[in-house]
XYZ file of C-alpha atoms in Angstrom:
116
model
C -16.057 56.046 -88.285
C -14.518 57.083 -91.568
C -12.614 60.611 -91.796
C -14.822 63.391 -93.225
C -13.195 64.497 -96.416
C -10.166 66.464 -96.494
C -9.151 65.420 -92.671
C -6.488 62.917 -92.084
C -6.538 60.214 -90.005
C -5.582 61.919 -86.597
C -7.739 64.938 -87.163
C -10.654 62.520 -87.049
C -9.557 60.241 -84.333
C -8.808 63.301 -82.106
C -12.540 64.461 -83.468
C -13.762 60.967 -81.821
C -12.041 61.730 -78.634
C -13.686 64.804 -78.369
C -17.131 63.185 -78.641
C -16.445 60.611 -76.261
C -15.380 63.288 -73.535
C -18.592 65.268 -74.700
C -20.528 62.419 -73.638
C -18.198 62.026 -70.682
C -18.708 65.083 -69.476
C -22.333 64.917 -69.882
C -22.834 61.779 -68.118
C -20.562 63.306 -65.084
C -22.782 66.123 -64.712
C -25.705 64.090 -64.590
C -23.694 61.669 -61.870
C -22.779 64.695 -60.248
C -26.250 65.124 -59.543
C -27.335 61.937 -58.958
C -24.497 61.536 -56.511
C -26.193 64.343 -54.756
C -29.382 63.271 -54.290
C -27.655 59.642 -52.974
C -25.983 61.791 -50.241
C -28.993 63.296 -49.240
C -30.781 59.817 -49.095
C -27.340 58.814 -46.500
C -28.442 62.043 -44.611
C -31.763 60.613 -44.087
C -31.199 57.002 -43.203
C -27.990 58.516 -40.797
C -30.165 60.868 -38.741
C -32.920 57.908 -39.028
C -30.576 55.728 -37.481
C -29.581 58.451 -34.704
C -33.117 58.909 -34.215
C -34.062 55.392 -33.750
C -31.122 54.297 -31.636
C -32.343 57.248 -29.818
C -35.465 56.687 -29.113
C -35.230 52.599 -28.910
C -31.741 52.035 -27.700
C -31.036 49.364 -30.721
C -29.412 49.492 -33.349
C -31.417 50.175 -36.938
C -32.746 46.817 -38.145
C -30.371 45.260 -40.539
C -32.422 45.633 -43.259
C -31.598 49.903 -43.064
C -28.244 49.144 -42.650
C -28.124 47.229 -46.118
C -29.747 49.739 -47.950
C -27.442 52.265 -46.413
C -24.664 49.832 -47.437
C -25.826 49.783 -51.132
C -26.199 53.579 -51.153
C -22.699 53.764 -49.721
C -21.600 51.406 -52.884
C -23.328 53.303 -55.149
C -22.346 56.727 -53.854
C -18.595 55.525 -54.070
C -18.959 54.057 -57.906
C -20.486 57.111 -58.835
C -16.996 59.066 -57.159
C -14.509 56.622 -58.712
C -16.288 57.323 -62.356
C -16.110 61.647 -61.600
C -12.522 61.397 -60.659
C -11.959 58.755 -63.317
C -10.862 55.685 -61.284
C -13.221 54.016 -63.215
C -14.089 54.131 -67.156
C -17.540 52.789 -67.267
C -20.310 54.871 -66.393
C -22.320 53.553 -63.250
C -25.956 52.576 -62.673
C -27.876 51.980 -64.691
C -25.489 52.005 -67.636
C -24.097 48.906 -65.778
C -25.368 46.604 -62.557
C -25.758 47.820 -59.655
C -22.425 48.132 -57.615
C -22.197 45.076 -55.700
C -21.561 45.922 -51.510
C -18.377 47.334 -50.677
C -16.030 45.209 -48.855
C -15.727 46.689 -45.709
C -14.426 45.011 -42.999
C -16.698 45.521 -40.134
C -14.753 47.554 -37.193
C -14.807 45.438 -34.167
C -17.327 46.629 -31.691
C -15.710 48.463 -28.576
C -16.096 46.660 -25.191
C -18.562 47.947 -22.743
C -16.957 50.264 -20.637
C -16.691 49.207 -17.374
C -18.098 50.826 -14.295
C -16.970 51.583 -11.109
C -17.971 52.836 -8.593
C -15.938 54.184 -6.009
């Protein structure tokens, strides 16, 4: 972008940085509240999941525990852009986050019974 006339050089590149935190600042809002409504949706599929294991005694099916996964991704781009660990605005200015790389905790051994 050329300088408007009678600004120098720095008075428009410090003009540019202002519009690109504008839009910064507009996109965060807006991934504010899309980063809201993604928690709510991890509400949902959690007390789904309580409910289920409640009701079934199994585990949720491994296809709700993806989609939780992905949310989980998605929830945590979304965080990394707000606190700007990340430049790049998230879905669907880019792909869709790939699955975090958790490593699964190890399950916890049955306790054992006695009875005495």
């Amino acid at each position: 972008m050329a300088p408007k006339a009678g600004l120098d050089a720095t008075t428009a590149e410090l003009e540019i940085e202002r519009a690109e935190t504008g839009l910064r600042i507009l996109l965060s809002l807006l991934f504010f509240v899309i980063a809201r409504l993604v928690e709510a949706v991890l509400v949902v599929v959690v007390l789904f999941g309580l409910l289920f294991t409640l009701v079934t005694r199994r585990e949720p099916s491994a296809q709700v525990r993806r989609f939780a996964h992905h949310a989980l991704s998605y929830f945590v781009t979304i965080v990394r852009y707000l606190t700007y660990n990340a430049e790049t605005a998230p879905f669907p200015f880019e792909t869709f986050p790939p699955e975090l790389d958790l490593a699964a905790p190890a399950k916890k051994a049955s306790p054992r019974r006695t009875d005495a």
